[in-house]
XYZ file of C-alpha atoms in Angstrom:
511
model
C 62.732 87.938 101.169
C 66.271 88.457 99.940
C 68.130 85.443 98.591
C 70.535 83.844 101.005
C 74.158 84.441 100.165
C 76.587 81.510 100.567
C 78.731 82.069 103.612
C 82.265 80.779 103.252
C 83.947 79.433 106.406
C 86.967 81.195 107.877
C 90.210 79.175 108.126
C 89.984 77.338 111.417
C 93.236 78.777 112.756
C 92.374 82.417 112.124
C 89.165 82.995 114.030
C 87.865 82.438 117.533
C 84.301 82.512 118.729
C 83.172 84.346 121.800
C 79.581 84.620 122.975
C 78.090 84.142 119.517
C 80.544 86.596 117.861
C 83.435 85.571 115.663
C 86.562 87.552 116.321
C 89.130 87.973 113.581
C 92.466 88.939 115.052
C 93.351 91.873 112.856
C 96.969 92.010 114.037
C 97.493 88.851 111.947
C 97.227 91.162 108.931
C 100.279 93.054 110.024
C 102.378 89.951 109.446
C 101.551 89.819 105.736
C 104.792 90.732 103.979
C 103.273 92.420 100.955
C 100.359 94.885 101.292
C 97.063 93.386 100.179
C 95.263 94.869 97.185
C 91.507 95.290 96.879
C 91.484 92.489 94.312
C 93.286 90.209 96.757
C 90.460 90.848 99.247
C 87.786 89.842 96.736
C 86.619 93.207 95.428
C 85.278 92.803 91.837
C 87.815 93.835 89.228
C 85.707 96.633 87.774
C 85.442 98.278 91.231
C 89.088 97.808 92.193
C 90.113 99.274 88.807
C 87.929 102.293 89.507
C 89.574 102.747 92.907
C 93.014 102.553 91.282
C 92.001 105.308 88.844
C 91.186 107.435 91.864
C 94.588 106.724 93.396
C 93.216 104.348 96.044
C 95.362 101.196 95.839
C 96.085 99.995 99.338
C 93.276 99.022 101.751
C 93.290 100.531 105.241
C 93.368 98.133 108.191
C 89.579 98.214 108.723
C 89.046 97.575 104.993
C 91.551 94.724 104.880
C 89.977 93.193 107.972
C 86.280 93.401 107.052
C 86.100 93.047 103.255
C 86.706 89.281 103.008
C 83.775 88.657 105.382
C 81.418 91.317 104.066
C 82.019 90.350 100.439
C 81.259 86.728 101.392
C 77.832 87.793 102.690
C 78.499 87.563 106.403
C 77.099 89.979 108.940
C 79.925 92.213 110.180
C 80.455 94.345 113.254
C 83.241 96.812 112.539
C 84.792 98.912 115.266
C 87.091 101.680 114.153
C 87.450 105.373 114.778
C 86.341 108.097 112.345
C 88.797 108.522 109.500
C 89.850 104.864 109.476
C 88.462 104.208 105.990
C 85.248 102.475 107.076
C 83.110 104.160 104.392
C 84.650 102.089 101.619
C 84.647 99.114 103.992
C 80.867 99.021 103.678
C 80.280 100.637 100.266
C 82.383 98.110 98.339
C 80.449 95.029 99.544
C 77.173 96.913 99.103
C 77.858 97.743 95.454
C 79.380 94.300 94.781
C 76.239 92.629 96.084
C 73.965 94.649 93.812
C 76.159 94.478 90.646
C 74.293 91.753 88.805
C 70.874 91.928 90.402
C 67.585 93.222 89.057
C 66.851 96.925 89.094
C 64.940 98.322 92.048
C 61.163 98.559 91.875
C 59.280 101.728 92.729
C 59.491 102.551 96.438
C 61.420 99.324 97.143
C 65.186 99.924 97.502
C 67.602 97.000 97.352
C 70.084 98.457 99.839
C 69.807 100.738 102.841
C 72.444 102.794 104.623
C 71.452 104.509 107.892
C 73.548 107.382 109.239
C 72.960 109.855 112.107
C 73.404 113.213 110.338
C 72.625 114.910 107.041
C 76.281 115.777 106.567
C 77.333 112.156 106.918
C 74.654 111.050 104.461
C 75.878 113.619 101.941
C 79.498 112.488 102.349
C 78.614 108.824 101.958
C 76.767 109.757 98.770
C 79.861 111.569 97.492
C 82.057 108.499 98.095
C 79.406 106.182 96.603
C 78.759 108.209 93.433
C 81.605 106.864 91.230
C 80.981 103.270 92.400
C 77.268 103.521 91.721
C 77.870 105.062 88.308
C 80.226 102.218 87.343
C 77.648 99.654 88.509
C 74.665 101.455 86.961
C 72.939 101.856 90.308
C 70.630 104.679 91.347
C 70.998 106.381 94.721
C 68.534 108.419 96.752
C 69.262 110.391 99.923
C 66.600 110.810 102.557
C 66.956 113.271 105.445
C 65.143 116.110 107.156
C 65.696 119.842 107.022
C 64.724 119.989 103.342
C 61.509 119.452 101.382
C 60.484 115.820 100.993
C 59.041 116.006 97.445
C 62.317 115.367 95.574
C 62.992 112.433 97.897
C 59.544 111.037 97.346
C 59.946 111.331 93.590
C 63.306 109.562 93.702
C 61.840 106.679 95.688
C 58.847 106.478 93.340
C 61.120 106.073 90.351
C 62.969 103.229 92.055
C 66.264 103.733 93.875
C 68.682 100.843 94.222
C 70.357 102.368 97.254
C 68.792 104.594 99.895
C 71.110 106.649 102.159
C 68.961 107.920 105.048
C 68.662 109.463 108.454
C 66.201 107.370 110.517
C 63.614 110.078 111.294
C 62.795 111.205 107.767
C 62.841 107.640 106.437
C 60.303 106.585 109.040
C 58.118 109.522 108.036
C 58.189 108.543 104.381
C 57.456 104.876 105.143
C 54.512 105.979 107.242
C 53.224 107.999 104.289
C 53.532 105.000 101.971
C 56.457 106.352 99.947
C 58.987 103.644 100.870
C 58.960 99.912 101.583
C 61.942 98.031 102.997
C 60.775 94.519 102.208
C 63.181 94.127 99.251
C 66.336 95.356 101.031
C 69.155 92.830 100.584
C 71.877 94.588 102.582
C 71.528 97.080 105.433
C 74.381 99.181 106.839
C 74.438 101.191 110.054
C 77.203 103.772 110.129
C 78.240 105.487 113.373
C 75.738 103.515 115.395
C 77.175 104.925 118.610
C 76.347 108.453 117.431
C 72.800 107.361 116.573
C 72.543 106.130 120.145
C 73.817 109.509 121.430
C 71.055 111.232 119.454
C 68.321 108.871 120.663
C 67.787 107.240 117.262
C 68.112 103.594 118.312
C 64.336 102.985 118.759
C 63.763 104.236 115.176
C 66.711 102.150 113.958
C 65.223 99.038 115.558
C 61.844 99.685 113.927
C 63.487 100.151 110.530
C 65.651 97.017 110.810
C 62.564 95.014 111.761
C 61.087 95.934 108.363
C 64.016 94.495 106.407
C 64.089 90.782 105.429
C 65.582 88.423 107.970
C 67.728 86.836 105.270
C 69.398 90.120 104.377
C 73.000 90.981 105.189
C 73.675 93.559 107.904
C 76.851 95.509 108.575
C 77.183 97.709 111.664
C 80.014 100.153 112.275
C 80.397 101.702 115.717
C 83.213 102.969 117.860
C 81.666 101.462 121.016
C 79.141 98.824 121.972
C 77.492 100.623 124.897
C 74.178 102.540 125.111
C 72.167 99.627 123.781
C 74.191 98.961 120.639
C 75.129 95.508 121.954
C 71.430 94.693 122.249
C 70.907 95.870 118.692
C 73.726 93.627 117.469
C 72.314 90.578 119.247
C 68.825 91.203 117.940
C 69.539 91.877 114.254
C 72.983 90.524 113.307
C 73.364 86.789 112.743
C 76.681 85.385 113.996
C 78.510 88.596 113.121
C 82.255 88.596 112.608
C 83.725 91.377 114.722
C 86.716 93.408 113.574
C 88.398 96.055 115.703
C 91.173 97.562 113.582
C 91.456 100.832 115.537
C 89.283 101.466 118.565
C 88.018 104.979 119.165
C 88.710 104.339 122.861
C 92.468 104.024 122.363
C 95.002 106.857 122.015
C 95.699 107.862 118.443
C 99.392 107.740 117.777
C 99.260 110.058 114.785
C 97.868 112.927 116.874
C 99.985 115.408 118.804
C 97.982 116.331 121.938
C 98.580 119.658 123.703
C 96.866 121.583 126.488
C 97.322 125.351 126.669
C 96.663 126.641 130.193
C 95.704 130.286 129.697
C 93.891 133.242 131.174
C 90.337 133.932 130.040
C 91.262 137.329 128.564
C 93.793 135.638 126.240
C 91.453 132.938 124.946
C 90.188 134.739 121.838
C 93.593 136.139 120.947
C 95.114 132.666 121.094
C 92.306 131.293 118.949
C 92.785 134.026 116.353
C 96.500 133.333 116.218
C 95.937 129.626 115.633
C 93.125 130.145 113.169
C 95.142 132.543 111.008
C 97.997 130.079 110.526
C 98.171 128.323 107.140
C 95.837 125.379 106.669
C 92.457 124.157 107.804
C 91.424 124.372 111.442
C 88.360 122.955 113.211
C 87.406 124.664 116.468
C 84.918 123.044 118.847
C 82.443 124.892 121.047
C 80.112 123.214 123.530
C 76.904 125.014 122.579
C 75.208 126.260 119.408
C 75.175 129.801 120.722
C 78.848 129.502 121.621
C 79.763 128.275 118.119
C 77.858 131.104 116.460
C 79.409 133.751 118.741
C 82.925 132.370 118.337
C 82.644 132.279 114.538
C 81.495 135.891 114.550
C 84.395 136.918 116.787
C 86.942 135.126 114.578
C 85.582 136.788 111.441
C 85.642 140.193 113.112
C 89.315 139.571 114.020
C 90.121 138.665 110.422
C 90.135 134.839 110.602
C 87.728 133.553 107.853
C 85.427 131.215 109.687
C 82.084 129.426 109.210
C 79.873 127.805 111.795
C 78.226 124.380 111.921
C 75.501 123.650 114.461
C 71.934 122.507 114.773
C 70.315 125.920 114.392
C 71.407 126.328 110.782
C 69.139 125.480 107.863
C 70.263 122.677 105.573
C 71.110 125.218 102.867
C 73.268 127.196 105.271
C 75.061 124.067 106.515
C 75.783 123.022 102.935
C 77.105 126.453 101.966
C 79.291 126.683 105.041
C 80.769 123.243 104.468
C 81.425 124.067 100.800
C 83.214 127.258 101.888
C 85.382 125.247 104.266
C 86.079 122.532 101.691
C 87.104 125.119 99.069
C 89.286 127.128 101.429
C 87.271 130.360 101.223
C 86.789 129.843 104.940
C 89.741 128.297 106.695
C 88.249 127.687 110.120
C 85.156 125.635 110.951
C 83.578 126.340 114.340
C 81.334 123.421 115.265
C 79.422 121.744 118.030
C 79.927 118.071 118.827
C 76.710 116.760 117.287
C 76.910 118.841 114.113
C 80.510 117.841 113.378
C 80.062 114.105 113.879
C 80.569 112.350 110.609
C 81.876 115.289 108.597
C 84.811 114.432 106.387
C 87.309 117.078 105.350
C 90.757 115.975 104.230
C 93.901 117.668 105.461
C 92.601 119.183 108.669
C 95.921 119.642 110.463
C 94.689 121.378 113.609
C 91.760 120.706 115.957
C 91.179 123.170 118.816
C 88.907 122.400 121.758
C 87.928 125.977 122.615
C 85.495 124.477 125.136
C 86.769 121.175 126.546
C 84.132 118.464 126.036
C 82.243 116.954 128.948
C 83.489 113.400 128.461
C 86.389 111.550 126.872
C 84.523 109.911 124.024
C 83.548 113.329 122.711
C 87.179 114.382 122.965
C 88.304 111.463 120.820
C 85.508 111.938 118.301
C 86.257 115.659 118.036
C 89.963 114.972 117.696
C 89.212 112.506 114.917
C 88.620 115.445 112.559
C 92.403 115.457 112.133
C 94.884 112.597 111.658
C 92.470 110.916 109.253
C 93.385 107.808 107.280
C 96.831 107.618 108.858
C 97.749 111.287 108.445
C 99.306 113.347 111.230
C 97.553 116.110 113.111
C 97.686 118.405 116.115
C 95.013 118.629 118.819
C 94.970 121.573 121.215
C 92.741 122.012 124.243
C 92.359 125.487 125.735
C 92.157 125.196 129.522
C 91.197 127.921 131.991
C 92.100 127.850 135.670
C 88.704 126.541 136.708
C 88.886 123.714 134.136
C 92.186 122.144 135.250
C 90.609 119.321 137.267
C 88.090 118.435 134.542
C 90.643 118.485 131.754
C 93.032 116.243 133.674
C 90.239 113.731 134.256
C 89.199 113.993 130.602
C 92.632 113.262 129.155
C 93.249 110.486 131.659
C 89.970 108.777 130.651
C 90.876 109.246 126.975
C 94.156 107.462 127.546
C 96.378 110.292 126.374
C 99.225 112.245 127.956
C 99.138 115.715 126.457
C 101.933 118.282 126.638
C 100.725 121.061 128.977
C 102.030 124.604 128.485
C 101.260 127.662 130.582
C 100.449 130.533 128.183
C 100.552 133.913 129.868
C 101.045 135.840 126.648
C 98.835 135.526 123.488
C 102.061 135.593 121.451
C 103.696 132.775 123.350
C 106.310 130.957 121.195
C 104.467 127.633 121.582
C 101.760 128.885 119.227
C 104.261 129.207 116.390
C 105.596 125.761 117.165
C 102.147 124.146 117.107
C 100.925 126.018 114.033
C 103.976 127.299 112.139
C 103.807 129.869 109.402
C 102.861 133.458 108.714
C 99.524 134.537 110.086
C 97.253 136.190 107.527
C 94.459 138.526 108.568
C 91.656 138.827 105.997
C 89.835 142.049 106.749
C 86.150 141.250 107.306
C 86.751 137.513 107.559
C 84.317 135.333 105.614
C 80.797 136.360 104.694
C 78.453 134.061 102.723
C 77.552 135.270 99.232
C 73.969 134.172 99.906
C 71.728 136.391 102.023
C 70.525 133.871 104.550
C 69.947 134.602 108.199
C 71.449 131.278 109.148
C 74.240 131.035 106.609
C 76.665 133.780 107.408
C 79.037 132.970 110.164
C 79.489 136.455 111.392
C 80.041 140.033 110.525
C 82.706 141.487 108.349
C 83.282 143.523 105.294
C 82.794 140.844 102.664
C 85.341 139.250 100.392
C 87.032 142.313 99.015
C 89.300 143.030 101.920
C 93.010 142.580 101.439
C 95.050 140.045 103.377
C 97.641 141.218 105.889
C 100.483 138.917 106.742
C 102.278 139.037 110.055
C 105.111 137.054 111.495
C 104.177 134.145 113.748
C 107.110 134.734 116.086
C 109.599 132.333 114.640
C 107.387 129.845 112.877
C 107.838 131.017 109.305
C 109.028 128.557 106.752
C 107.473 125.494 108.319
C 105.352 123.157 106.268
C 102.505 120.871 107.278
C 101.454 117.980 105.128
C 98.956 115.187 105.317
C 101.811 112.882 106.197
C 103.248 114.776 109.146
C 103.533 118.043 111.028
C 106.547 120.244 110.409
C 108.090 122.057 113.342
C 108.967 125.697 113.207
C 111.550 126.511 110.586
C 111.522 122.983 109.150
C 109.548 121.087 106.566
C 107.880 117.766 107.179
C 108.472 114.840 104.897
C 104.928 114.023 103.839
C 103.565 114.830 100.421
C 102.023 118.276 100.137
C 98.400 118.673 99.099
C 96.234 121.665 98.402
C 94.019 123.093 101.106
C 95.995 121.972 104.147
C 99.036 123.172 106.037
C 101.215 121.742 103.313
C 101.875 124.950 101.401
C 104.991 126.923 102.257
C 103.946 128.909 105.271
C 105.658 132.060 104.147
C 103.397 132.432 101.165
C 100.453 130.081 101.303
C 97.981 132.835 102.138
C 99.287 135.557 99.875
C 96.350 135.611 97.481
C 96.908 132.443 95.487
C 93.508 130.931 94.678
C 94.595 127.345 94.096
C 93.076 124.511 96.128
C 92.119 125.419 99.649
C 94.543 128.330 99.974
C 93.813 130.438 103.018
C 93.588 133.646 101.006
C 90.384 132.309 99.471
C 89.246 132.644 95.896
C 88.892 136.195 94.752
C 90.583 137.719 97.761
C 93.938 138.675 96.300
C 94.070 142.129 97.745
C 97.116 144.126 98.684
C 99.165 142.371 101.338
C 100.613 144.288 104.260
C 103.175 142.702 106.529
C 103.237 143.623 110.136
């Protein structure tokens, strides 16, 4: 049984109780004249210093709201959309709690983080790594799609923190390789997505194996699909924080609908995908994502795919290619893309409009992360007009609708300014893997051809805003996004996430 942590009372004027939940009114934080620091919120000095060294100095709203409670040992229910900074909101109290404790015993972790997908587990590990190193903590990931022996060995040696997908963790517990009886703090990330995937029964079984005296933090965009029952069963008087609901419109996003003919769909996608910067394109099915990635590569837009039919190795290689900029477009399905984190995605394209509004908002959350700006485009065919109108109305947004009768319509240059660069052959994985390559093409040796975007040259896109055609936005530029000067960002420079890709500096031909 984990030791009970003293729970400090909230100031009487700042909280209200409702049905067993304590609600902290996060808009009170907006009235603080000076921005809070992590130290002000109670983060141990050695961890806040480490964050400062990484350039992280000002907490996001969800961090500022939840950290005082989570660091005090309270159970917390955090509601905030993807990209709001919730990863550090739960990692900081997790590491702080384990700082001065005893080392983990074999097969008995001291902390557990449950997440719905392998990609999300990997990204949590990446964010946790420097904090764990500073604290001298060991971390073990547990997920399917790969061999279990390295995971079993890591658990046998004694891991302080286990980051896991529910299915594989249950398997290893059933085989006697893991025991949750020593877990002091349990975190559920993207609980709503775990509900979508049918993982809640496994989550309940896993939570039931953790000590009742342990701390529990749950982060979810919504409380439907049985998540409210989970909260009532396993969280003790949780304090609820809702800094930015995934159900509300996102002010930082520019929403557009392009009403086009079916024969122009691919040409419009190619035009958008060959603009400077990172683009995420969503397809509704795994087959559709694979086919679309192949078509984009054939047309000269370096693309990789992400969907459930890929092996873990192929998924990892494709995400690395997208992170590095060797592939500049990621074509994904809803489930596969949930939880992925890529900074500076300036454009999200719904090639297939999603079936319901929550999926639209989660998809769109791949851009405008952590307060940055971003553009969201939905491609709408004649037969989809009614559904898209209902979708956007339910999502609470009012998109700008443009009829596009020509694949070179000027609106494309306005939404994604800059010279289009065609890379002959697109992107092809260096590893011969039937599931890793995103499509055909002639490899990496093809030269890049630049063509005018029809009046959009010279624009800049940064993580702080979206420049219009012929103008530059005021945010700070960063590598790998639409921040480079659009007239030359794809010309063969290999720095950062440049669209030319590393090793592709072939002869450029303007057309």
